[in-house]
Tab-separated table of C-alpha atoms in Angstrom:
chain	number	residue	atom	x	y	z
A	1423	UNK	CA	-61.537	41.755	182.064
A	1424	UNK	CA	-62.672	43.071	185.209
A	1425	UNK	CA	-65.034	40.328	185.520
A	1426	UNK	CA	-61.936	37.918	185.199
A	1427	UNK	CA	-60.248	39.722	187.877
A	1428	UNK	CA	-63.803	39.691	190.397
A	1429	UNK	CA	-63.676	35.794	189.926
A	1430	UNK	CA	-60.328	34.939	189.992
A	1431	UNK	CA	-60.032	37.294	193.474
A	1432	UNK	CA	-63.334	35.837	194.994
A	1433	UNK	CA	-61.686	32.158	194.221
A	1434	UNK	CA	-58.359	33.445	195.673
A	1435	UNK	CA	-60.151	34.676	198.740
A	1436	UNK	CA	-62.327	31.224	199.165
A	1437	UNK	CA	-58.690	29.457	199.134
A	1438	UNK	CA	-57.094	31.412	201.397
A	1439	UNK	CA	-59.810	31.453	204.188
A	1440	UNK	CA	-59.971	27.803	204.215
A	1441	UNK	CA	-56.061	27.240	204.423
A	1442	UNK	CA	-56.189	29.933	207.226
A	1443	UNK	CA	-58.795	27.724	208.931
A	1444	UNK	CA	-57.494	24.137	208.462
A	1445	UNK	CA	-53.699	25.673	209.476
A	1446	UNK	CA	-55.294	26.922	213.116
A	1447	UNK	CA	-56.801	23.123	213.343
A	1448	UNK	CA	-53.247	21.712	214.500
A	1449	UNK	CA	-53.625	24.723	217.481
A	1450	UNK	CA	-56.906	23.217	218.630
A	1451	UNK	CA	-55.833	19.786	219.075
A	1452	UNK	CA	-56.103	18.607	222.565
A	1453	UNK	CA	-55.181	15.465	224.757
A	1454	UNK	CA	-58.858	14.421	223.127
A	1455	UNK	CA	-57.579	13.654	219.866
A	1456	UNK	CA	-55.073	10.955	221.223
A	1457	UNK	CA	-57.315	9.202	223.322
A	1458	UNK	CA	-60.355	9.083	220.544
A	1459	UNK	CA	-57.738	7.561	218.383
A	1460	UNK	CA	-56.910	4.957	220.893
A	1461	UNK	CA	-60.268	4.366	221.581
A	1462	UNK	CA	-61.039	3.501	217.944
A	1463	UNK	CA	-57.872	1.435	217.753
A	1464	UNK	CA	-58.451	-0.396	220.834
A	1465	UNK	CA	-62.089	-0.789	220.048
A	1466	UNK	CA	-63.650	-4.699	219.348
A	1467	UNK	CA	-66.486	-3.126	217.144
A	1468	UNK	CA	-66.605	-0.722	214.210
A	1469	UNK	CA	-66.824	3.282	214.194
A	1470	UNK	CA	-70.540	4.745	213.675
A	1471	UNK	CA	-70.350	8.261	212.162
A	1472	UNK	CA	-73.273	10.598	211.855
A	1473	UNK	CA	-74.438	13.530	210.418
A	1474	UNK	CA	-77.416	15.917	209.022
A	1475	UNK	CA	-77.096	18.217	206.129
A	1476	UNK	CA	-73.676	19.079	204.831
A	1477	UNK	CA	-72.119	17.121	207.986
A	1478	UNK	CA	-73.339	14.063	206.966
A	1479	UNK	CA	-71.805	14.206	203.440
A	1480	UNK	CA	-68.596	14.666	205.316
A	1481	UNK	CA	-69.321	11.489	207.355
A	1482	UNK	CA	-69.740	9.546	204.635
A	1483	UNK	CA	-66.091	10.212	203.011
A	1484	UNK	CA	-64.664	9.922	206.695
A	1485	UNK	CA	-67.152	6.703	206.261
A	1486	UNK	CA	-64.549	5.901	203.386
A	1487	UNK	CA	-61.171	6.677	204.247
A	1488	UNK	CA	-61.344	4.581	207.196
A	1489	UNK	CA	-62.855	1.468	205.701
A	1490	UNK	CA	-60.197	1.946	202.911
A	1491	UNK	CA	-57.248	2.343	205.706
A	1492	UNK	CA	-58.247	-0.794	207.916
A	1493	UNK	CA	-60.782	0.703	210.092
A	1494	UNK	CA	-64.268	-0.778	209.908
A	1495	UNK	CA	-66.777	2.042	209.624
A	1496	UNK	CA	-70.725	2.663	209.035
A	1497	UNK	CA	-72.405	5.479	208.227
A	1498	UNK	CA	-75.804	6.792	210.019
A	1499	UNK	CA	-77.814	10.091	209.286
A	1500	UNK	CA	-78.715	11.899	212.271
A	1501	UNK	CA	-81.941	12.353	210.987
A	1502	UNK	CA	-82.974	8.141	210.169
A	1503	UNK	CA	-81.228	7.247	213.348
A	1504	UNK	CA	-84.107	8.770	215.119
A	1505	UNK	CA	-86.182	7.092	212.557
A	1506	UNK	CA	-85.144	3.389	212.508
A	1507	UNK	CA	-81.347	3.640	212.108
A	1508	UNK	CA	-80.209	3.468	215.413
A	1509	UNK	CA	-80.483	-0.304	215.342
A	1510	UNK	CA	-77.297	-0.154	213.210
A	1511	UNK	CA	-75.226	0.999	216.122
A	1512	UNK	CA	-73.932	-2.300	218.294
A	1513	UNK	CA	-72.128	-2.976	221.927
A	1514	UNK	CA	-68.576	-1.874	221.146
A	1515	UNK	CA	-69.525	0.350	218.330
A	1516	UNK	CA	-67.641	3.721	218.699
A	1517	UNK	CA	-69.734	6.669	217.538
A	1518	UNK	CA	-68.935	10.106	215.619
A	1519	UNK	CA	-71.080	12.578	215.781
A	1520	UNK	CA	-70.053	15.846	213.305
A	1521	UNK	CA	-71.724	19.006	213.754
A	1522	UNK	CA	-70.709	22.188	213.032
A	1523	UNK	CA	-73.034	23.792	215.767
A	1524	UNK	CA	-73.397	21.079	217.673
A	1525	UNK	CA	-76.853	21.989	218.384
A	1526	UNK	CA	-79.073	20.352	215.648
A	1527	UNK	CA	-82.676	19.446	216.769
A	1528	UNK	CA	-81.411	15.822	215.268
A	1529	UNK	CA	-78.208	15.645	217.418
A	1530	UNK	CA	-80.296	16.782	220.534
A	1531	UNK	CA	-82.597	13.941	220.499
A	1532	UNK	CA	-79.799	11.351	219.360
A	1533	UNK	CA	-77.115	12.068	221.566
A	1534	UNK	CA	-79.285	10.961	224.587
A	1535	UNK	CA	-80.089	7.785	222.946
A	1536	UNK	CA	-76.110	6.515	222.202
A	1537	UNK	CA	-75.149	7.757	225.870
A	1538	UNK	CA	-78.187	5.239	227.213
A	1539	UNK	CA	-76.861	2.564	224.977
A	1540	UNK	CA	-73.328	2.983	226.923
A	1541	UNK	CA	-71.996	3.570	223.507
A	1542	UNK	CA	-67.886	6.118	223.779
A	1543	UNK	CA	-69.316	9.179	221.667
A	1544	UNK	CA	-66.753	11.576	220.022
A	1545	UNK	CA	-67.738	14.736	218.921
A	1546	UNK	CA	-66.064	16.724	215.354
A	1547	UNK	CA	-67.416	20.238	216.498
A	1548	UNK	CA	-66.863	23.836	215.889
A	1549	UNK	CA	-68.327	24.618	219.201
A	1550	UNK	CA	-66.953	23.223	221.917
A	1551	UNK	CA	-69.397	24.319	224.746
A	1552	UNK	CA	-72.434	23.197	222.351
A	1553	UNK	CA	-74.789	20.010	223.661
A	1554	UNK	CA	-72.764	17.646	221.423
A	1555	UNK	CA	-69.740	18.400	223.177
A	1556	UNK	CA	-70.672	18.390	226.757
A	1557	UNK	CA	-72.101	15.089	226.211
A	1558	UNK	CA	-69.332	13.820	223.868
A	1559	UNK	CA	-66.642	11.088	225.887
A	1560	UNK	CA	-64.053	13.355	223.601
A	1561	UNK	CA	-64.321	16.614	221.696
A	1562	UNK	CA	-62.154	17.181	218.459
A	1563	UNK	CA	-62.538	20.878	218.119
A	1564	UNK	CA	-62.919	21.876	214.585
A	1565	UNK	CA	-63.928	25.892	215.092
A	1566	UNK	CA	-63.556	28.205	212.508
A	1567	UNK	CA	-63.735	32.244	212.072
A	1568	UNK	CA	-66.003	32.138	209.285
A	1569	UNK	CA	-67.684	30.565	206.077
A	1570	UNK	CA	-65.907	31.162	202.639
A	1571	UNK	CA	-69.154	32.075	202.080
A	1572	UNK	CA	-69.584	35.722	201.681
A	1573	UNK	CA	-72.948	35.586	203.750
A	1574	UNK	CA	-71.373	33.088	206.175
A	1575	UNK	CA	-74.033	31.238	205.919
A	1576	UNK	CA	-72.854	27.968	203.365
A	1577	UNK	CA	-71.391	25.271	204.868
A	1578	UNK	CA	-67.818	25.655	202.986
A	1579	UNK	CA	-64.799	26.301	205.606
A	1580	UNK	CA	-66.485	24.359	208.297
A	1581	UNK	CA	-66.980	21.416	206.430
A	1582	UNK	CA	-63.449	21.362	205.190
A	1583	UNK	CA	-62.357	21.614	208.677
A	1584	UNK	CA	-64.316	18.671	209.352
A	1585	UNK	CA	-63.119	16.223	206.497
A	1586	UNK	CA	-59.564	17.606	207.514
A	1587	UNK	CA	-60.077	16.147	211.043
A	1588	UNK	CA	-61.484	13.029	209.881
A	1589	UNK	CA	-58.099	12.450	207.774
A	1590	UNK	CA	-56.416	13.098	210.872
A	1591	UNK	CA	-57.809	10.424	212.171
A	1592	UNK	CA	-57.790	8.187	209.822
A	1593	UNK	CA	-54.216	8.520	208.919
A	1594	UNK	CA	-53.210	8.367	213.081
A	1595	UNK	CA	-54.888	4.750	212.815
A	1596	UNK	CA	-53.405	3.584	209.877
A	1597	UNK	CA	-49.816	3.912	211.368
A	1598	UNK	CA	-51.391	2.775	214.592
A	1599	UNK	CA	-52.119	-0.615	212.561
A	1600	UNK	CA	-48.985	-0.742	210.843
A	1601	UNK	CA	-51.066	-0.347	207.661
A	1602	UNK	CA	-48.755	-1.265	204.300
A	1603	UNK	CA	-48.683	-0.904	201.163
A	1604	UNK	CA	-49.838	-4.818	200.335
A	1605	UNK	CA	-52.630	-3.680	202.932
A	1606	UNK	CA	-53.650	-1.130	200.321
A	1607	UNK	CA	-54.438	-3.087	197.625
A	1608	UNK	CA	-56.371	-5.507	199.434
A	1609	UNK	CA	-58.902	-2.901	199.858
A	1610	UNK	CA	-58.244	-1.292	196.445
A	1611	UNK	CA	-57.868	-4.389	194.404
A	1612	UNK	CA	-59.826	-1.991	191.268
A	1613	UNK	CA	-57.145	0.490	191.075
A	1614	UNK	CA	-54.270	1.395	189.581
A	1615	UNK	CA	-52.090	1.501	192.696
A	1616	UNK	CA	-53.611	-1.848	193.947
A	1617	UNK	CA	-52.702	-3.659	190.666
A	1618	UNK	CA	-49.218	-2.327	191.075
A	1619	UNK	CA	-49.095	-4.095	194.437
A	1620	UNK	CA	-50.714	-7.197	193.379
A	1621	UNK	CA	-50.838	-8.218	189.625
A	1622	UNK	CA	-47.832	-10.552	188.488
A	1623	UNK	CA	-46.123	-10.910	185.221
A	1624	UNK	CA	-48.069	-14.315	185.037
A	1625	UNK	CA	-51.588	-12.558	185.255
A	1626	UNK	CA	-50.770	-10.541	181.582
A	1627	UNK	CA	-48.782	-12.806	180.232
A	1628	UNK	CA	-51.003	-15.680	180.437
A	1629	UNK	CA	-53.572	-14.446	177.967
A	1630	UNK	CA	-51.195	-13.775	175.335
A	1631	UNK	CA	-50.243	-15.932	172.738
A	1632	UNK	CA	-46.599	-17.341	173.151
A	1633	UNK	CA	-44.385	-17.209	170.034
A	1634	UNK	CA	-41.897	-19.019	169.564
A	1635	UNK	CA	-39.292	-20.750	167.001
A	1636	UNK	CA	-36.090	-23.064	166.755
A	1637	UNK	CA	-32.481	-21.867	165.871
A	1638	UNK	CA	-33.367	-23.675	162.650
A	1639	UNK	CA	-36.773	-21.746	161.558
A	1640	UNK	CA	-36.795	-20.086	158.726
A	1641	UNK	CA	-36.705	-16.482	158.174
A	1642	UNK	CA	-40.107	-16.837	155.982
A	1643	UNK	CA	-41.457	-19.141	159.040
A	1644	UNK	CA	-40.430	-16.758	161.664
A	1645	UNK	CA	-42.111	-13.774	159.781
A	1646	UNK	CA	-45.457	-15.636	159.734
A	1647	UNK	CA	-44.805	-16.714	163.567
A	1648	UNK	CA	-44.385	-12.874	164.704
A	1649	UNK	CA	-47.193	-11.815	162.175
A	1650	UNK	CA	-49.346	-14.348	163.471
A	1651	UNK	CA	-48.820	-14.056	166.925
A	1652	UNK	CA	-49.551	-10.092	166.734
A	1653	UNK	CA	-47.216	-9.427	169.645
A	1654	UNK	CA	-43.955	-7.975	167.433
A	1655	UNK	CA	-41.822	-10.214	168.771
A	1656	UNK	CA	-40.663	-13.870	168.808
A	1657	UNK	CA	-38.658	-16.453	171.539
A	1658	UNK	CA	-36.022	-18.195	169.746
A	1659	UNK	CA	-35.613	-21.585	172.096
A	1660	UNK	CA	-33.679	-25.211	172.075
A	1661	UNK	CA	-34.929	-28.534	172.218
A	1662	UNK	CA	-35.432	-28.639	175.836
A	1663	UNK	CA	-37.640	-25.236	175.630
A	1664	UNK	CA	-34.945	-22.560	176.752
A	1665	UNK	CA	-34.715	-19.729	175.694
A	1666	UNK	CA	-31.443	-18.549	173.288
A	1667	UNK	CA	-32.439	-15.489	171.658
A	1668	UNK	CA	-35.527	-12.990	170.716
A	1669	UNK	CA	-36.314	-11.453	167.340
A	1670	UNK	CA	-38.394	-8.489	167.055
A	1671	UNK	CA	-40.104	-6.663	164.616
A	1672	UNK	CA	-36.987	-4.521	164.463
A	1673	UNK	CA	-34.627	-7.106	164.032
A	1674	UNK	CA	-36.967	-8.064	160.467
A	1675	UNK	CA	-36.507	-4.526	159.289
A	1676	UNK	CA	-32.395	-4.673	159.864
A	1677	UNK	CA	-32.570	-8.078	158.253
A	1678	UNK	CA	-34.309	-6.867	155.363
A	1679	UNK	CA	-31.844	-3.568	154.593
A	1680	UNK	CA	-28.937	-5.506	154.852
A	1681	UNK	CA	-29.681	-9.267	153.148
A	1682	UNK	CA	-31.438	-9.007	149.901
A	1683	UNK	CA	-31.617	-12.952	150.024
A	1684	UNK	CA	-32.817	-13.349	153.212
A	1685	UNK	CA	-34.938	-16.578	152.180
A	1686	UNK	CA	-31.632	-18.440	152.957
A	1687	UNK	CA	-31.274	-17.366	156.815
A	1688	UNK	CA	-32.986	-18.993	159.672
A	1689	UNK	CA	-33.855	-17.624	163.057
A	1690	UNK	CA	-30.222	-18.588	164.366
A	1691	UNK	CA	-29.194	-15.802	161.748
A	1692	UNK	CA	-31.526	-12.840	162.480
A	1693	UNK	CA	-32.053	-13.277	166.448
A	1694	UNK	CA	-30.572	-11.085	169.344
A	1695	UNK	CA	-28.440	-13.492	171.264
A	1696	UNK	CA	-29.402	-11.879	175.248
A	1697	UNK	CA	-32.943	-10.939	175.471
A	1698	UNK	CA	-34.085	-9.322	178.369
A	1699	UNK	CA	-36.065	-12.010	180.394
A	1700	UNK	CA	-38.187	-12.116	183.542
A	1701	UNK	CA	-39.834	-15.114	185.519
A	1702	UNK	CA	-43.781	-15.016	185.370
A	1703	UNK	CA	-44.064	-14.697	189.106
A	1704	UNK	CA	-42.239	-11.201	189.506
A	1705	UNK	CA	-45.070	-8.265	190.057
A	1706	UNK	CA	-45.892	-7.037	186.596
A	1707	UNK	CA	-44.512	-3.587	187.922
A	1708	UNK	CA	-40.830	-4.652	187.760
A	1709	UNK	CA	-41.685	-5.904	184.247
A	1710	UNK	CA	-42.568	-2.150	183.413
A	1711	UNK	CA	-39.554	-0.631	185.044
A	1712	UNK	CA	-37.139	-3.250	183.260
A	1713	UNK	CA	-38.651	-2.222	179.810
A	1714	UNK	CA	-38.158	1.672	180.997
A	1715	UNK	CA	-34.861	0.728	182.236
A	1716	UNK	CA	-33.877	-0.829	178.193
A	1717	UNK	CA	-35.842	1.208	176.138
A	1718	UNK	CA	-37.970	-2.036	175.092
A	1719	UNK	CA	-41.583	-3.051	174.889
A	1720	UNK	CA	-41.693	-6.985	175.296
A	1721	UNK	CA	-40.145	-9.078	177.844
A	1722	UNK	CA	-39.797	-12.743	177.278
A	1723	UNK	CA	-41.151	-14.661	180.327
A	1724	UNK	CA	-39.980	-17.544	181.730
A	1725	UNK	CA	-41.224	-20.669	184.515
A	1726	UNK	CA	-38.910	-22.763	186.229
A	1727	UNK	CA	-35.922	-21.730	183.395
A	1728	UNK	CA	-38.268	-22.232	180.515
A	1729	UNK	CA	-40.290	-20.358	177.941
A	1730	UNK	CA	-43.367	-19.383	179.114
A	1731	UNK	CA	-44.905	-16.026	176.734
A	1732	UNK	CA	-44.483	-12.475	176.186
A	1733	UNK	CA	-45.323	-9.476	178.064
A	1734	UNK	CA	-46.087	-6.386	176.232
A	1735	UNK	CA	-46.034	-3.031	177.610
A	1736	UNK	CA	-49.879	-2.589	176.042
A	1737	UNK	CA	-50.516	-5.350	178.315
A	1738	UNK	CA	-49.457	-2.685	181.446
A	1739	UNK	CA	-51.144	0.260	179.876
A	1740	UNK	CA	-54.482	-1.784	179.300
A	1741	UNK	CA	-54.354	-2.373	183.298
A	1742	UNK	CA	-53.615	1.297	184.133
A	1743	UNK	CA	-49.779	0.126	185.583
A	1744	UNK	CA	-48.605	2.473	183.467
C-alpha cells in the first residue's frame, strides 16, 4: 500500500511542478513574443525550427502544429545542420532555435552560420543571457526552477515549457490568419473532425444500394426489396420518382402483429406517410444530428426533389462521424 501511496505522490509531485512552471510562462512573456509572431506571419518563406536532444523532439511537434494550423514549417537538427542540413534553410526562411541552455556545442557553431545567411533567428530558451539568446533577433523566455526530475537532470519541465511556447505560437498565428474550421480539414482531411467538415450525405450514400417500391408493391415484394437491399429500410415513391412514404424493418414487425393476412396489402398499406428526408448535398453531419434529433437510423436522400438512396447511421460510424 505504501508503495501505492510513493507512486501516486511522486506522480502528483511531477504534475504539480510542471503546472507551476508552464503557469509562470505567461509572466515571462515580453514585447518579443508579439513581434516573433508578426515576423512569422508577415514572413514570404516558411519557419525552420531546430533542435538537439530532447529539444529537437519538441521541434518536431512545434514542426506539426504549425503546418497543421496554416503555417509552413521544416524541421532541422542542430546537429545535421552542421552536417549538410543547413542547405534546407532559404532567403525568407524564419528560424527557431530551442534550447534549454542555450549553450549546446551544436547551437554555438550554428547560430553563427543563420546570422551570416541574414536569416531573423528566434530563440525558445530557459536562459536568457545564454549565446542563443544574445544572438537571437527575439528571445521567448521559457525558464524554469527545476526538472520534475528528482536529480534535475531529465529533460521533463523544461521541455514542457518549450512545447507550451510553441502552442503559443502557433495558436497566436492561426487567429492571425483567420484560420477556420473548413481550414482544418483541409489539412486533416484523415480525421474524424475533418470528415465532419467535409464529407456530404452524397459521399455515404452513394455506395449504398437504393431501395425502393411503388404504392402498389406488394407486401411479399417489399419484404424481399428491404431483405435484399440489407439496409432495413425501403423508399416508397410515384411514377415520377418522388418520394411518398418509407417502410422500415419496424413497420414489417407492426404489420405482422396486427394483419394475419398480410399477403393482401401493398406498400401503400404498411408505409409511414412523412419520412424524414435530406438532400444528398447537406454535410453528412446534419444527417447524424437529424437521426439523433428523431430517434432514427436511416434517412431517405433525395437530388433535385427525387429519390436518390439511403443513409444509414453505420454508414457515419464506419467514417468515425459518430
Amino acid at each position: 500500500m505504501n508503495s501505492i501511496q510513493s507512486i501516486l505522490e511522486t506522480g502528483r509531485k511531477t504534475i504539480d511542478l510542471e503546472r507551476d512552471a508552464i503557469a509562470n510562462l505567461s509572466h515571462l512573456l515580453t514585447d518579443d513574443f508579439a513581434h516573433a509572431v508578426s515576423l512569422i506571419y508577415n514572413s514570404k518563406g516558411r519557419v525552420i525550427i531546430t533542435g538537439i536532444g530532447k529539444s529537437a523532439i519538441i521541434a518536431n511537434k512545434i514542426v506539426a502544429t504549425l503546418n497543421s494550423t496554416g503555417t509552413p514549417a521544416v524541421f532541422m537538427h542542430a546537429a545535421d545542420a552542421i552536417h549538410g542540413d543547413l542547405g534546407l534553410i532559404l532567403e525568407d526562411d524564419v528560424v527557431i532555435c530551442i534550447s534549454k541552455s542555450g549553450n549546446t556545442p551544436e547551437i554555438k557553431v550554428l547560430v553563427p552560420l543563420i546570422k551570416n545567411a541574414k536569416n531573423k533567428m528566434i530563440a525558445i530558451t530557459g536562459n536568457d543571457t545564454s549565446f542563443l539568446a544574445q544572438q537571437a533577433d527575439f528571445i521567448l523566455n521559457t525558464f524554469v526552477e527545476q526538472e520534475a526530475c528528482p536529480n534535475n537532470l531529465a529533460p521533463t519541465t523544461s521541455t514542457t515549457a518549450q512545447l507550451v511556447m510553441g502552442d503559443a505560437l502557433a495558436v497566436c498565428l492561426l487567429e492571425l490568419r483567420g484560420f477556420s474550421s473548413q481550414d482544418f480539414a483541409k489539412y486533416h482531411p484523415g480525421g474524424a473532425l475533418g470528415k465532419r467538415l467535409y464529407l456530404r450525405v452524397s459521399d455515404l450514400s452513394s455506395v449504398n444500394e437504393k431501395p425502393k417500391v411503388k404504392l402498389d408493391t406488394s407486401a411479399k415484394n417489399v419484404i424481399v426489396e428491404i431483405s435484399e437491399k440489407m439496409l432495413g429500410v425501403t423508399a416508397v415513391v410515384d411514377e415520377n420518382n418522388k418520394i411518398v412514404g418509407i417502410i422500415t424493418d419496424g413497420d414489417l414487425r407492426r404489420m405482422l402483429t396486427k394483419s394475419e393476412d398480410f399477403i393482401h396489402l401493398s406498400a401503400q398499406d404498411i408505409m409511414g406517410s412523412h419520412p424524414k428526408r435530406i438532400d444528398e448535398d447537406a454535410m453528412a453531419i446534419d444527417a447524424m444530428e437529424l437521426m439523433e434529433e428523431n430517434g432514427i437510423s436511416q434517412l431517405l436522400v433525395e437530388k433535385n426533389g427525387e429519390y436518390a438512396g439511403v443513409i444509414h447511421i453505420h454508414d457515419l460510424i464506419k467514417e468515425g462521424i459518430i
